[in-house]
Amino acid sequence: MLTCPSSPPPAPLSRRFSIAPMMAYTTRDFRYLARLITRRTLLYTEMVVAPAVIHGDRDRLLGFDAAEHPLAVQLGGSDPAQLAEAARVCADYGYDEINLNVGCPSDRVQQGKIGAVLMAEPDQVARCVEAMAAATEVPVTVKTRIGIDDQDDYAFLRRFVTHMDGAGCRSLTIHARKAILAGLSPKENRDIPPLIYERAYAVKAEFPHLEIILNGGLKDIGGMLAHLGQVDGLMVGREAYMNPWFLADVDRRVFGEPGPAPDRRAVAEAFLPYLQRRYAQGVHPKHVLRHALNLFQAVPGARAYRRHLSENAHRRDATPKVFEEALALLDAATVGYAAS
């Protein structure tokens, strides 16, 4: 694993604020960029299915930079023995938490008996959690929905949580929407089912010894902080990806860290050596730089910066220099804006 020499010591694990696991988004390259912006936020990997962890290219699937800590891995699966073995592998890689996905509604995931479909089988999920917890000392957590299809009342959710509690799970992340398993795409399942935050509140009230993390529809820090009186933590998804500078206020406003917010240009300059190291490893710049497209959102010159990356980062002969060129365009626009 690569280590950034100038990185401060890792922050302690806290679930007060985290970035949700998102397929194709929360790659190691995005996580490194996010860590340059926020020291305290808990980062999650994309979901990795247990058989892939056991039989696949582990370094490609699980490798990360030590600067990414605190870092959790999300596993998908429904076989206790497979999940236990995968949990052992992830623990050996040094992850700070192992999370079980019981919330993804996609057809492909359902066919593998993974994700939200498992809410209907709390006994099986409990066996998985018990097996994972027995295999490692790393905390095992669960991410779930409030219900599925027409099984969407509080009694259904309460039954699921009771099984997780009995299995020894002490931290649950609740996406406060039900999942509709047939007829809606994963994207529609993030928007169409209504948010019912009160369900997560009710779980916390009835199970005060459990850590309850709220997920779903959280977009601005001012608005989301009000939930912390009812739950223990907040998990943000696409807002953190589409507008990564949103994270710049998290350490100060959510965790109470002293000092000013980070400098956006300084973050970009710190990302460049990482890009160069990844390039030296054989990773094409397009895979890294796609995560930096929105870094300068709403800043003068952002359009020219994004256009340059979009038109040039994917070229076969692209090098890290394309990022330097984009930053130079940004600088030129900033100077022009200041002079006007």
mmCIF file of C-alpha atoms in Angstrom:
data_model
loop_
_atom_site.group_PDB
_atom_site.id
_atom_site.type_symbol
_atom_site.label_atom_id
_atom_site.label_comp_id
_atom_site.label_asym_id
_atom_site.label_seq_id
_atom_site.Cartn_x
_atom_site.Cartn_y
_atom_site.Cartn_z
ATOM 1 C CA MET A 1 0.000 0.000 0.000
ATOM 2 C CA LEU A 2 1.240 3.485 -0.841
ATOM 3 C CA THR A 3 1.641 5.997 1.935
ATOM 4 C CA CYS A 4 1.673 9.756 1.606
ATOM 5 C CA PRO A 5 4.768 10.896 3.563
ATOM 6 C CA SER A 6 3.164 14.186 4.577
ATOM 7 C CA SER A 7 -0.063 12.585 5.819
ATOM 8 C CA PRO A 8 -0.959 13.252 9.473
ATOM 9 C CA PRO A 9 -1.633 10.269 11.739
ATOM 10 C CA PRO A 10 -4.991 8.638 10.973
ATOM 11 C CA ALA A 11 -7.964 10.031 12.841
ATOM 12 C CA PRO A 12 -9.776 7.701 15.242
ATOM 13 C CA LEU A 13 -12.691 5.710 13.861
ATOM 14 C CA SER A 14 -15.938 7.618 14.265
ATOM 15 C CA ARG A 15 -19.226 7.065 12.469
ATOM 16 C CA ARG A 16 -20.503 10.532 13.259
ATOM 17 C CA PHE A 17 -20.030 11.341 9.560
ATOM 18 C CA SER A 18 -19.256 8.973 6.683
ATOM 19 C CA ILE A 19 -19.397 8.697 2.894
ATOM 20 C CA ALA A 20 -21.632 5.888 1.683
ATOM 21 C CA PRO A 21 -20.266 2.957 -0.311
ATOM 22 C CA MET A 22 -21.102 3.640 -3.963
ATOM 23 C CA MET A 23 -20.346 1.346 -6.884
ATOM 24 C CA ALA A 24 -17.990 2.938 -9.426
ATOM 25 C CA TYR A 25 -17.603 6.015 -7.224
ATOM 26 C CA THR A 26 -15.934 5.262 -3.886
ATOM 27 C CA THR A 27 -12.809 3.815 -5.473
ATOM 28 C CA ARG A 28 -9.435 4.149 -3.828
ATOM 29 C CA ASP A 29 -8.717 7.225 -5.978
ATOM 30 C CA PHE A 30 -11.840 9.091 -4.901
ATOM 31 C CA ARG A 31 -11.228 8.093 -1.293
ATOM 32 C CA TYR A 32 -7.710 9.529 -1.402
ATOM 33 C CA LEU A 33 -9.063 12.812 -2.756
ATOM 34 C CA ALA A 34 -11.770 12.884 -0.092
ATOM 35 C CA ARG A 35 -9.210 12.275 2.620
ATOM 36 C CA LEU A 36 -7.232 15.299 1.472
ATOM 37 C CA ILE A 37 -10.358 17.388 2.123
ATOM 38 C CA THR A 38 -11.570 15.839 5.384
ATOM 39 C CA ARG A 39 -9.474 14.077 8.000
ATOM 40 C CA ARG A 40 -12.295 12.778 10.210
ATOM 41 C CA THR A 41 -14.890 11.412 7.774
ATOM 42 C CA LEU A 42 -15.181 7.631 7.721
ATOM 43 C CA LEU A 43 -14.696 6.379 4.158
ATOM 44 C CA TYR A 44 -16.212 3.226 2.646
ATOM 45 C CA THR A 45 -15.134 1.099 -0.290
ATOM 46 C CA GLU A 46 -17.433 0.055 -3.073
ATOM 47 C CA MET A 47 -19.292 -3.148 -2.261
ATOM 48 C CA VAL A 48 -17.126 -6.213 -2.867
ATOM 49 C CA VAL A 49 -18.801 -9.627 -2.995
ATOM 50 C CA ALA A 50 -17.385 -12.281 -0.693
ATOM 51 C CA PRO A 51 -16.504 -14.843 -3.412
ATOM 52 C CA ALA A 52 -14.457 -12.204 -5.247
ATOM 53 C CA VAL A 53 -12.519 -11.444 -2.075
ATOM 54 C CA ILE A 54 -11.803 -15.140 -1.572
ATOM 55 C CA HIS A 55 -10.941 -16.084 -5.156
ATOM 56 C CA GLY A 56 -10.218 -12.830 -6.991
ATOM 57 C CA ASP A 57 -7.379 -10.332 -7.305
ATOM 58 C CA ARG A 58 -7.265 -9.132 -3.727
ATOM 59 C CA ASP A 59 -4.832 -6.297 -4.227
ATOM 60 C CA ARG A 60 -6.984 -4.864 -7.005
ATOM 61 C CA LEU A 61 -10.196 -5.272 -5.019
ATOM 62 C CA LEU A 62 -8.987 -4.371 -1.551
ATOM 63 C CA GLY A 63 -5.771 -2.378 -1.918
ATOM 64 C CA PHE A 64 -5.745 1.120 -0.491
ATOM 65 C CA ASP A 65 -3.419 3.904 0.560
ATOM 66 C CA ALA A 66 -2.679 4.048 4.266
ATOM 67 C CA ALA A 67 -3.664 7.735 4.203
ATOM 68 C CA GLU A 68 -7.296 6.661 3.669
ATOM 69 C CA HIS A 69 -7.820 5.574 7.292
ATOM 70 C CA PRO A 70 -10.293 5.490 8.942
ATOM 71 C CA LEU A 71 -11.620 3.162 6.245
ATOM 72 C CA ALA A 72 -14.376 0.548 6.108
ATOM 73 C CA VAL A 73 -14.928 -2.189 3.544
ATOM 74 C CA GLN A 74 -18.425 -3.214 2.489
ATOM 75 C CA LEU A 75 -19.035 -6.866 1.707
ATOM 76 C CA GLY A 76 -21.896 -8.447 -0.189
ATOM 77 C CA GLY A 77 -23.037 -11.991 0.352
ATOM 78 C CA SER A 78 -25.399 -14.313 2.175
ATOM 79 C CA ASP A 79 -23.268 -17.357 2.936
ATOM 80 C CA PRO A 80 -21.912 -17.218 6.511
ATOM 81 C CA ALA A 81 -18.808 -19.286 5.770
ATOM 82 C CA GLN A 82 -17.890 -17.208 2.710
ATOM 83 C CA LEU A 83 -18.470 -13.946 4.545
ATOM 84 C CA ALA A 84 -16.398 -15.123 7.493
ATOM 85 C CA GLU A 85 -13.481 -15.968 5.207
ATOM 86 C CA ALA A 86 -13.834 -12.660 3.364
ATOM 87 C CA ALA A 87 -13.949 -10.808 6.690
ATOM 88 C CA ARG A 88 -10.668 -12.452 7.730
ATOM 89 C CA VAL A 89 -9.046 -11.364 4.478
ATOM 90 C CA CYS A 90 -10.298 -7.790 4.884
ATOM 91 C CA ALA A 91 -9.080 -7.665 8.476
ATOM 92 C CA ASP A 92 -5.639 -8.790 7.327
ATOM 93 C CA TYR A 93 -5.625 -5.919 4.830
ATOM 94 C CA GLY A 94 -6.062 -3.491 7.720
ATOM 95 C CA TYR A 95 -9.614 -2.190 7.344
ATOM 96 C CA ASP A 96 -11.093 -0.452 10.378
ATOM 97 C CA GLU A 97 -14.636 -1.799 9.900
ATOM 98 C CA ILE A 98 -16.375 -4.517 7.889
ATOM 99 C CA ASN A 99 -19.886 -3.664 6.732
ATOM 100 C CA LEU A 100 -22.499 -6.074 5.375
ATOM 101 C CA ASN A 101 -24.713 -4.803 2.548
ATOM 102 C CA VAL A 102 -28.414 -5.448 3.220
ATOM 103 C CA GLY A 103 -29.632 -2.422 1.281
ATOM 104 C CA CYS A 104 -28.755 -2.650 -2.426
ATOM 105 C CA PRO A 105 -31.908 -3.223 -4.556
ATOM 106 C CA SER A 106 -30.386 -3.940 -7.982
ATOM 107 C CA ASP A 107 -31.630 -6.961 -9.957
ATOM 108 C CA ARG A 108 -28.126 -8.325 -10.381
ATOM 109 C CA VAL A 109 -27.452 -8.160 -6.659
ATOM 110 C CA GLN A 110 -30.792 -9.770 -5.845
ATOM 111 C CA GLN A 111 -29.998 -12.697 -8.135
ATOM 112 C CA GLY A 112 -26.907 -13.340 -6.048
ATOM 113 C CA LYS A 113 -29.003 -13.195 -2.877
ATOM 114 C CA ILE A 114 -27.226 -10.055 -1.769
ATOM 115 C CA GLY A 115 -28.456 -6.691 -0.568
ATOM 116 C CA ALA A 116 -31.953 -5.516 0.340
ATOM 117 C CA VAL A 117 -33.621 -8.826 -0.547
ATOM 118 C CA LEU A 118 -32.002 -10.232 2.614
ATOM 119 C CA MET A 119 -34.182 -8.053 4.839
ATOM 120 C CA ALA A 120 -36.824 -10.759 4.399
ATOM 121 C CA GLU A 121 -34.443 -13.295 5.950
ATOM 122 C CA PRO A 122 -33.217 -11.746 9.208
ATOM 123 C CA ASP A 123 -32.259 -15.170 10.604
ATOM 124 C CA GLN A 124 -29.847 -15.699 7.705
ATOM 125 C CA VAL A 125 -28.405 -12.207 8.041
ATOM 126 C CA ALA A 126 -27.914 -12.788 11.756
ATOM 127 C CA ARG A 127 -25.968 -15.985 11.031
ATOM 128 C CA CYS A 128 -23.795 -14.053 8.598
ATOM 129 C CA VAL A 129 -23.079 -11.331 11.152
ATOM 130 C CA GLU A 130 -22.265 -13.879 13.838
ATOM 131 C CA ALA A 131 -19.878 -15.729 11.533
ATOM 132 C CA MET A 132 -18.121 -12.535 10.460
ATOM 133 C CA ALA A 133 -17.783 -11.304 14.035
ATOM 134 C CA ALA A 134 -16.364 -14.658 15.136
ATOM 135 C CA ALA A 135 -13.778 -14.547 12.354
ATOM 136 C CA THR A 136 -12.248 -11.172 13.208
ATOM 137 C CA GLU A 137 -11.898 -8.566 15.914
ATOM 138 C CA VAL A 138 -12.647 -5.771 13.451
ATOM 139 C CA PRO A 139 -16.131 -4.276 14.110
ATOM 140 C CA VAL A 140 -18.866 -5.794 11.938
ATOM 141 C CA THR A 141 -21.708 -3.457 10.981
ATOM 142 C CA VAL A 142 -24.792 -3.637 8.754
ATOM 143 C CA LYS A 143 -26.258 -1.173 6.235
ATOM 144 C CA THR A 144 -29.951 -1.677 5.510
ATOM 145 C CA ARG A 145 -33.195 -0.076 4.350
ATOM 146 C CA ILE A 146 -36.352 0.509 6.396
ATOM 147 C CA GLY A 147 -38.250 -2.164 4.451
ATOM 148 C CA ILE A 148 -38.831 -3.866 1.119
ATOM 149 C CA ASP A 149 -41.853 -3.809 -1.189
ATOM 150 C CA ASP A 150 -45.032 -4.158 0.906
ATOM 151 C CA GLN A 151 -43.066 -5.221 3.973
ATOM 152 C CA ASP A 152 -42.469 -1.677 5.012
ATOM 153 C CA ASP A 153 -44.020 -1.031 8.415
ATOM 154 C CA TYR A 154 -42.098 -0.408 11.614
ATOM 155 C CA ALA A 155 -42.808 -3.915 12.903
ATOM 156 C CA PHE A 156 -40.885 -5.376 9.939
ATOM 157 C CA LEU A 157 -37.909 -3.104 10.565
ATOM 158 C CA ARG A 158 -38.039 -3.770 14.289
ATOM 159 C CA ARG A 159 -37.917 -7.527 13.687
ATOM 160 C CA PHE A 160 -34.839 -7.113 11.493
ATOM 161 C CA VAL A 161 -33.071 -4.884 14.015
ATOM 162 C CA THR A 162 -33.887 -7.304 16.839
ATOM 163 C CA HIS A 163 -32.104 -10.071 14.942
ATOM 164 C CA MET A 164 -29.076 -7.849 14.299
ATOM 165 C CA ASP A 165 -28.955 -6.922 17.974
ATOM 166 C CA GLY A 166 -29.121 -10.576 18.947
ATOM 167 C CA ALA A 167 -26.294 -11.385 16.535
ATOM 168 C CA GLY A 168 -24.031 -8.877 18.249
ATOM 169 C CA CYS A 169 -24.132 -6.091 15.660
ATOM 170 C CA ARG A 170 -23.717 -2.816 17.534
ATOM 171 C CA SER A 171 -23.879 -0.338 14.655
ATOM 172 C CA LEU A 172 -26.578 -0.120 11.991
ATOM 173 C CA THR A 173 -26.712 2.316 9.100
ATOM 174 C CA ILE A 174 -30.309 2.840 8.021
ATOM 175 C CA HIS A 175 -31.149 4.231 4.588
ATOM 176 C CA ALA A 176 -34.493 5.758 5.514
ATOM 177 C CA ARG A 177 -36.325 4.584 2.382
ATOM 178 C CA LYS A 178 -37.770 1.202 1.620
ATOM 179 C CA ALA A 179 -36.429 -0.680 -1.388
ATOM 180 C CA ILE A 180 -38.773 -1.684 -4.178
ATOM 181 C CA LEU A 181 -37.260 -4.879 -5.499
ATOM 182 C CA ALA A 182 -39.150 -5.084 -8.794
ATOM 183 C CA GLY A 183 -40.006 -2.237 -11.148
ATOM 184 C CA LEU A 184 -37.524 0.403 -10.016
ATOM 185 C CA SER A 185 -33.895 0.861 -10.985
ATOM 186 C CA PRO A 186 -31.254 1.429 -8.289
ATOM 187 C CA LYS A 187 -31.300 5.139 -9.183
ATOM 188 C CA GLU A 188 -35.086 5.296 -8.844
ATOM 189 C CA ASN A 189 -34.813 3.469 -5.541
ATOM 190 C CA ARG A 190 -32.684 6.351 -4.297
ATOM 191 C CA ASP A 191 -35.332 8.917 -5.202
ATOM 192 C CA ILE A 192 -38.867 7.555 -5.498
ATOM 193 C CA PRO A 193 -39.617 5.740 -2.227
ATOM 194 C CA PRO A 194 -40.279 8.466 0.349
ATOM 195 C CA LEU A 195 -37.817 9.204 3.092
ATOM 196 C CA ILE A 196 -39.129 8.341 6.550
ATOM 197 C CA TYR A 197 -36.446 9.525 8.938
ATOM 198 C CA GLU A 198 -38.773 8.868 11.864
ATOM 199 C CA ARG A 199 -38.256 5.117 11.389
ATOM 200 C CA ALA A 200 -34.546 5.485 12.141
ATOM 201 C CA TYR A 201 -35.399 7.736 15.078
ATOM 202 C CA ALA A 202 -37.760 5.066 16.424
ATOM 203 C CA VAL A 203 -35.084 2.377 16.169
ATOM 204 C CA LYS A 204 -32.671 4.515 18.160
ATOM 205 C CA ALA A 205 -35.326 5.216 20.792
ATOM 206 C CA GLU A 206 -36.183 1.527 21.174
ATOM 207 C CA PHE A 207 -32.594 0.247 20.942
ATOM 208 C CA PRO A 208 -30.603 3.016 22.674
ATOM 209 C CA HIS A 209 -27.582 0.743 23.120
ATOM 210 C CA LEU A 210 -27.170 0.450 19.336
ATOM 211 C CA GLU A 211 -25.343 3.026 17.237
ATOM 212 C CA ILE A 212 -27.748 4.216 14.536
ATOM 213 C CA ILE A 213 -26.398 6.005 11.464
ATOM 214 C CA LEU A 214 -28.852 7.841 9.207
ATOM 215 C CA ASN A 215 -28.547 7.701 5.415
ATOM 216 C CA GLY A 216 -30.709 9.044 2.584
ATOM 217 C CA GLY A 217 -31.347 12.507 1.151
ATOM 218 C CA LEU A 218 -28.718 14.288 3.259
ATOM 219 C CA LYS A 219 -27.247 17.150 1.230
ATOM 220 C CA ASP A 220 -26.342 20.156 3.359
ATOM 221 C CA ILE A 221 -24.468 20.194 6.626
ATOM 222 C CA GLY A 222 -26.719 22.751 8.282
ATOM 223 C CA GLY A 223 -29.827 20.696 7.633
ATOM 224 C CA MET A 224 -28.387 17.339 8.490
ATOM 225 C CA LEU A 225 -26.912 18.332 11.844
ATOM 226 C CA ALA A 226 -30.431 18.530 13.283
ATOM 227 C CA HIS A 227 -30.724 14.742 12.934
ATOM 228 C CA LEU A 228 -27.892 14.185 15.412
ATOM 229 C CA GLY A 229 -30.286 14.723 18.287
ATOM 230 C CA GLN A 230 -32.179 11.637 17.145
ATOM 231 C CA VAL A 231 -29.427 9.380 15.732
ATOM 232 C CA ASP A 232 -25.707 8.891 16.317
ATOM 233 C CA GLY A 233 -24.254 9.634 12.920
ATOM 234 C CA LEU A 234 -24.824 10.676 9.318
ATOM 235 C CA MET A 235 -23.912 8.986 6.050
ATOM 236 C CA VAL A 236 -23.875 11.035 2.838
ATOM 237 C CA GLY A 237 -23.803 9.545 -0.644
ATOM 238 C CA ARG A 238 -23.793 11.265 -4.006
ATOM 239 C CA GLU A 239 -23.642 14.808 -2.696
ATOM 240 C CA ALA A 240 -20.130 14.055 -1.453
ATOM 241 C CA TYR A 241 -19.143 12.798 -4.896
ATOM 242 C CA MET A 242 -20.849 15.352 -7.129
ATOM 243 C CA ASN A 243 -19.647 18.239 -4.972
ATOM 244 C CA PRO A 244 -16.582 17.000 -3.057
ATOM 245 C CA TRP A 245 -15.794 20.439 -1.651
ATOM 246 C CA PHE A 246 -18.958 19.994 0.398
ATOM 247 C CA LEU A 247 -16.665 17.920 2.639
ATOM 248 C CA ALA A 248 -14.421 20.875 3.468
ATOM 249 C CA ASP A 249 -16.654 21.973 6.355
ATOM 250 C CA VAL A 250 -17.204 18.528 7.870
ATOM 251 C CA ASP A 251 -14.258 18.380 10.266
ATOM 252 C CA ARG A 252 -15.049 21.790 11.698
ATOM 253 C CA ARG A 253 -18.859 21.738 11.766
ATOM 254 C CA VAL A 254 -19.577 18.062 12.417
ATOM 255 C CA PHE A 255 -16.577 17.028 14.511
ATOM 256 C CA GLY A 256 -15.769 20.379 16.131
ATOM 257 C CA GLU A 257 -12.180 20.395 14.890
ATOM 258 C CA PRO A 258 -10.411 23.740 15.345
ATOM 259 C CA GLY A 259 -8.861 25.707 12.538
ATOM 260 C CA PRO A 260 -9.922 26.888 9.091
ATOM 261 C CA ALA A 261 -11.266 24.760 6.266
ATOM 262 C CA PRO A 262 -8.657 23.337 3.868
ATOM 263 C CA ASP A 263 -7.539 25.307 0.825
ATOM 264 C CA ARG A 264 -8.935 23.960 -2.436
ATOM 265 C CA ARG A 265 -5.823 24.653 -4.507
ATOM 266 C CA ALA A 266 -3.627 23.065 -1.823
ATOM 267 C CA VAL A 267 -5.764 19.942 -2.010
ATOM 268 C CA ALA A 268 -5.280 19.804 -5.791
ATOM 269 C CA GLU A 269 -1.540 20.217 -5.404
ATOM 270 C CA ALA A 270 -1.462 17.390 -2.854
ATOM 271 C CA PHE A 271 -3.464 15.187 -5.219
ATOM 272 C CA LEU A 272 -0.919 15.613 -8.022
ATOM 273 C CA PRO A 273 1.864 13.497 -6.416
ATOM 274 C CA TYR A 274 -0.703 10.774 -5.758
ATOM 275 C CA LEU A 275 -1.741 10.881 -9.420
ATOM 276 C CA GLN A 276 1.911 10.613 -10.422
ATOM 277 C CA ARG A 277 2.465 7.587 -8.171
ATOM 278 C CA ARG A 278 -0.592 5.835 -9.571
ATOM 279 C CA TYR A 279 0.604 6.586 -13.113
ATOM 280 C CA ALA A 280 3.993 5.065 -12.265
ATOM 281 C CA GLN A 281 2.110 1.939 -11.170
ATOM 282 C CA GLY A 282 0.495 1.686 -14.596
ATOM 283 C CA VAL A 283 -2.869 3.288 -13.778
ATOM 284 C CA HIS A 284 -4.122 5.501 -16.617
ATOM 285 C CA PRO A 285 -4.825 9.103 -15.515
ATOM 286 C CA LYS A 286 -8.453 8.891 -16.657
ATOM 287 C CA HIS A 287 -9.249 6.460 -13.841
ATOM 288 C CA VAL A 288 -7.915 8.850 -11.213
ATOM 289 C CA LEU A 289 -8.886 12.221 -12.658
ATOM 290 C CA ARG A 290 -12.557 11.401 -13.252
ATOM 291 C CA HIS A 291 -12.967 11.796 -9.495
ATOM 292 C CA ALA A 292 -11.474 15.300 -9.559
ATOM 293 C CA LEU A 293 -13.780 16.729 -12.233
ATOM 294 C CA ASN A 294 -16.042 18.448 -9.696
ATOM 295 C CA LEU A 295 -13.339 19.579 -7.294
ATOM 296 C CA PHE A 296 -13.590 23.228 -8.378
ATOM 297 C CA GLN A 297 -17.353 23.429 -8.793
ATOM 298 C CA ALA A 298 -18.622 27.038 -8.781
ATOM 299 C CA VAL A 299 -15.067 28.459 -8.885
ATOM 300 C CA PRO A 300 -14.055 30.854 -11.718
ATOM 301 C CA GLY A 301 -12.468 28.779 -14.466
ATOM 302 C CA ALA A 302 -14.131 25.531 -13.374
ATOM 303 C CA ARG A 303 -15.702 25.045 -16.807
ATOM 304 C CA ALA A 304 -12.343 25.307 -18.601
ATOM 305 C CA TYR A 305 -10.766 23.016 -16.008
ATOM 306 C CA ARG A 306 -13.455 20.352 -16.459
ATOM 307 C CA ARG A 307 -13.409 20.653 -20.245
ATOM 308 C CA HIS A 308 -9.666 20.140 -20.400
ATOM 309 C CA LEU A 309 -9.841 17.031 -18.227
ATOM 310 C CA SER A 310 -12.867 15.668 -20.076
ATOM 311 C CA GLU A 311 -11.254 16.118 -23.486
ATOM 312 C CA ASN A 312 -7.729 15.037 -22.643
ATOM 313 C CA ALA A 313 -7.522 12.739 -19.623
ATOM 314 C CA HIS A 314 -8.919 9.779 -21.561
ATOM 315 C CA ARG A 315 -6.380 10.035 -24.389
ATOM 316 C CA ARG A 316 -4.138 7.020 -24.748
ATOM 317 C CA ASP A 317 -0.989 9.137 -24.351
ATOM 318 C CA ALA A 318 -2.306 11.141 -21.380
ATOM 319 C CA THR A 319 0.053 11.687 -18.452
ATOM 320 C CA PRO A 320 -0.340 13.471 -15.100
ATOM 321 C CA LYS A 321 0.617 16.632 -16.958
ATOM 322 C CA VAL A 322 -2.996 16.900 -18.099
ATOM 323 C CA PHE A 323 -3.953 17.727 -14.511
ATOM 324 C CA GLU A 324 -1.268 20.401 -14.288
ATOM 325 C CA GLU A 325 -2.563 21.914 -17.525
ATOM 326 C CA ALA A 326 -6.123 21.976 -16.193
ATOM 327 C CA LEU A 327 -4.964 23.707 -13.028
ATOM 328 C CA ALA A 328 -3.076 26.265 -15.113
ATOM 329 C CA LEU A 329 -6.298 27.072 -16.987
ATOM 330 C CA LEU A 330 -8.011 27.498 -13.661
ATOM 331 C CA ASP A 331 -5.275 29.849 -12.469
ATOM 332 C CA ALA A 332 -5.542 31.939 -15.618
ATOM 333 C CA ALA A 333 -9.300 32.279 -15.181
ATOM 334 C CA THR A 334 -8.887 33.182 -11.520
ATOM 335 C CA VAL A 335 -6.384 35.928 -12.342
ATOM 336 C CA GLY A 336 -8.665 37.277 -15.041
ATOM 337 C CA TYR A 337 -11.645 37.228 -12.683
ATOM 338 C CA ALA A 338 -9.698 39.094 -9.994
ATOM 339 C CA ALA A 339 -8.555 41.722 -12.496
ATOM 340 C CA SER A 340 -12.046 42.361 -13.869
#
